[in-house]
Amino acid sequence: MFNQDILPLLSAVLVDPFAPSNPALLLQGIKTIQTTILNCWPILSEEHHRVQIVKALSICWINLTEEIESSGSRDVKHGLDQLKQELQISAALLCRSTGGTIGRVTALTGVVDVYPDLSNLFKLE
């Protein structure tokens, strides 16, 4: 039930390229993924579920970054930066709920090589 219902729905909200145009909906999606991570952490031991969440967080991060770069409004940029902070919280929750930082750098190296800004999402240095 977990994979068939919850994650695809949450992923759809986060990966939507037009999601930054509706920050309130995006914030609710991010908060819901945080709640899901906190409450469903035993299921996240399965790699497929972790990968799906990492993918959704990463695509959302990239979409927000592109929207911030193209936006001229300081208020819009500030609001989107706050969403990015919530994504960082989500990434940290995911990492902690699945065994901390052991192997995190290795597992995300390929993704970060393609999109270097994702190192800021997952706090990789």
Tab-separated table of C-alpha atoms in Angstrom:
chain	number	residue	atom	x	y	z
A	1	MET	CA	0.000	0.000	0.000
A	2	PHE	CA	2.789	2.432	0.888
A	3	ASN	CA	4.500	2.460	-2.503
A	4	GLN	CA	1.356	2.145	-4.593
A	5	ASP	CA	-0.494	5.045	-3.021
A	6	ILE	CA	1.539	7.518	-1.016
A	7	LEU	CA	4.912	7.967	-2.683
A	8	PRO	CA	3.695	8.377	-6.274
A	9	LEU	CA	1.173	10.969	-5.139
A	10	LEU	CA	3.741	12.946	-3.157
A	11	SER	CA	6.311	12.609	-5.907
A	12	ALA	CA	3.867	13.981	-8.462
A	13	VAL	CA	3.433	17.134	-6.396
A	14	LEU	CA	7.163	17.629	-5.842
A	15	VAL	CA	8.387	16.911	-9.384
A	16	ASP	CA	5.788	19.046	-11.160
A	17	PRO	CA	7.779	21.682	-13.072
A	18	PHE	CA	5.019	24.211	-12.402
A	19	ALA	CA	4.950	23.544	-8.648
A	20	PRO	CA	7.034	26.643	-7.779
A	21	SER	CA	4.184	28.779	-9.139
A	22	ASN	CA	2.014	27.481	-6.277
A	23	PRO	CA	4.281	27.711	-3.209
A	24	ALA	CA	1.490	26.882	-0.737
A	25	LEU	CA	0.755	23.549	-2.422
A	26	LEU	CA	4.443	22.770	-2.733
A	27	LEU	CA	5.012	23.536	0.940
A	28	GLN	CA	2.201	21.151	1.890
A	29	GLY	CA	3.734	18.469	-0.312
A	30	ILE	CA	7.128	18.946	1.331
A	31	LYS	CA	5.616	18.891	4.830
A	32	THR	CA	3.704	15.724	3.930
A	33	ILE	CA	6.867	13.994	2.713
A	34	GLN	CA	8.525	14.972	6.004
A	35	THR	CA	5.644	13.438	7.949
A	36	THR	CA	5.779	10.334	5.763
A	37	ILE	CA	9.506	9.930	6.407
A	38	LEU	CA	9.001	10.324	10.144
A	39	ASN	CA	6.119	7.862	10.334
A	40	CYS	CA	7.129	5.316	7.699
A	41	TRP	CA	10.849	5.102	8.361
A	42	PRO	CA	10.906	1.288	8.704
A	43	ILE	CA	9.619	0.933	5.135
A	44	LEU	CA	12.326	3.296	3.927
A	45	SER	CA	14.907	0.587	4.569
A	46	GLU	CA	13.914	-0.657	1.105
A	47	GLU	CA	16.130	0.998	-1.475
A	48	HIS	CA	13.328	1.525	-3.992
A	49	HIS	CA	11.435	3.797	-1.593
A	50	ARG	CA	14.527	5.792	-0.663
A	51	VAL	CA	15.438	6.275	-4.317
A	52	GLN	CA	11.935	7.499	-5.116
A	53	ILE	CA	12.096	10.094	-2.335
A	54	VAL	CA	15.631	11.194	-3.266
A	55	LYS	CA	14.490	11.608	-6.865
A	56	ALA	CA	11.453	13.695	-5.874
A	57	LEU	CA	13.479	15.918	-3.527
A	58	SER	CA	16.216	16.371	-6.130
A	59	ILE	CA	13.885	17.318	-8.975
A	60	CYS	CA	12.004	19.716	-6.718
A	61	TRP	CA	15.317	21.307	-5.649
A	62	ILE	CA	16.400	21.736	-9.268
A	63	ASN	CA	13.027	23.246	-10.241
A	64	LEU	CA	13.178	25.693	-7.334
A	65	THR	CA	16.758	26.664	-8.149
A	66	GLU	CA	15.836	27.382	-11.767
A	67	GLU	CA	12.783	29.397	-10.689
A	68	ILE	CA	14.872	31.474	-8.254
A	69	GLU	CA	17.450	32.200	-10.958
A	70	SER	CA	14.783	33.347	-13.411
A	71	SER	CA	12.701	35.347	-10.939
A	72	GLY	CA	13.170	39.085	-10.641
A	73	SER	CA	11.120	39.546	-7.489
A	74	ARG	CA	12.934	39.547	-4.169
A	75	ASP	CA	9.788	38.372	-2.351
A	76	VAL	CA	9.370	35.405	-4.694
A	77	LYS	CA	13.031	34.468	-4.267
A	78	HIS	CA	12.709	34.647	-0.486
A	79	GLY	CA	9.624	32.413	-0.488
A	80	LEU	CA	11.289	29.862	-2.739
A	81	ASP	CA	14.434	29.909	-0.585
A	82	GLN	CA	12.237	28.972	2.382
A	83	LEU	CA	10.903	26.016	0.386
A	84	LYS	CA	14.476	24.958	-0.329
A	85	GLN	CA	15.189	25.028	3.410
A	86	GLU	CA	12.237	22.686	3.954
A	87	LEU	CA	13.659	20.376	1.284
A	88	GLN	CA	16.973	20.338	3.161
A	89	ILE	CA	15.088	19.332	6.302
A	90	SER	CA	13.388	16.550	4.332
A	91	ALA	CA	16.736	15.303	3.008
A	92	ALA	CA	18.232	15.336	6.503
A	93	LEU	CA	15.227	13.421	7.884
A	94	LEU	CA	15.580	10.842	5.137
A	95	CYS	CA	19.288	10.380	5.796
A	96	ARG	CA	18.788	10.064	9.547
A	97	SER	CA	15.853	7.691	9.229
A	98	THR	CA	17.802	5.370	6.946
A	99	GLY	CA	21.005	5.035	8.905
A	100	GLY	CA	22.621	8.425	9.068
A	101	THR	CA	25.431	9.527	6.804
A	102	ILE	CA	27.166	6.176	6.275
A	103	GLY	CA	27.377	5.607	2.539
A	104	ARG	CA	25.406	8.756	1.747
A	105	VAL	CA	28.266	10.479	-0.046
A	106	THR	CA	29.028	7.397	-2.124
A	107	ALA	CA	25.389	6.776	-3.024
A	108	LEU	CA	24.791	10.344	-4.178
A	109	THR	CA	28.122	10.984	-5.917
A	110	GLY	CA	26.797	10.194	-9.401
A	111	VAL	CA	23.806	12.467	-8.986
A	112	VAL	CA	25.886	15.313	-7.567
A	113	ASP	CA	28.374	14.967	-10.441
A	114	VAL	CA	25.554	15.762	-12.876
A	115	TYR	CA	23.865	18.434	-10.714
A	116	PRO	CA	26.508	19.899	-8.359
A	117	ASP	CA	23.937	22.115	-6.595
A	118	LEU	CA	22.360	18.968	-5.098
A	119	SER	CA	25.298	18.831	-2.692
A	120	ASN	CA	23.576	21.764	-0.951
A	121	LEU	CA	20.334	19.783	-0.668
A	122	PHE	CA	21.982	16.756	0.909
A	123	LYS	CA	24.598	18.789	2.803
A	124	LEU	CA	27.508	17.026	1.135
A	125	GLU	CA	30.894	18.673	1.383
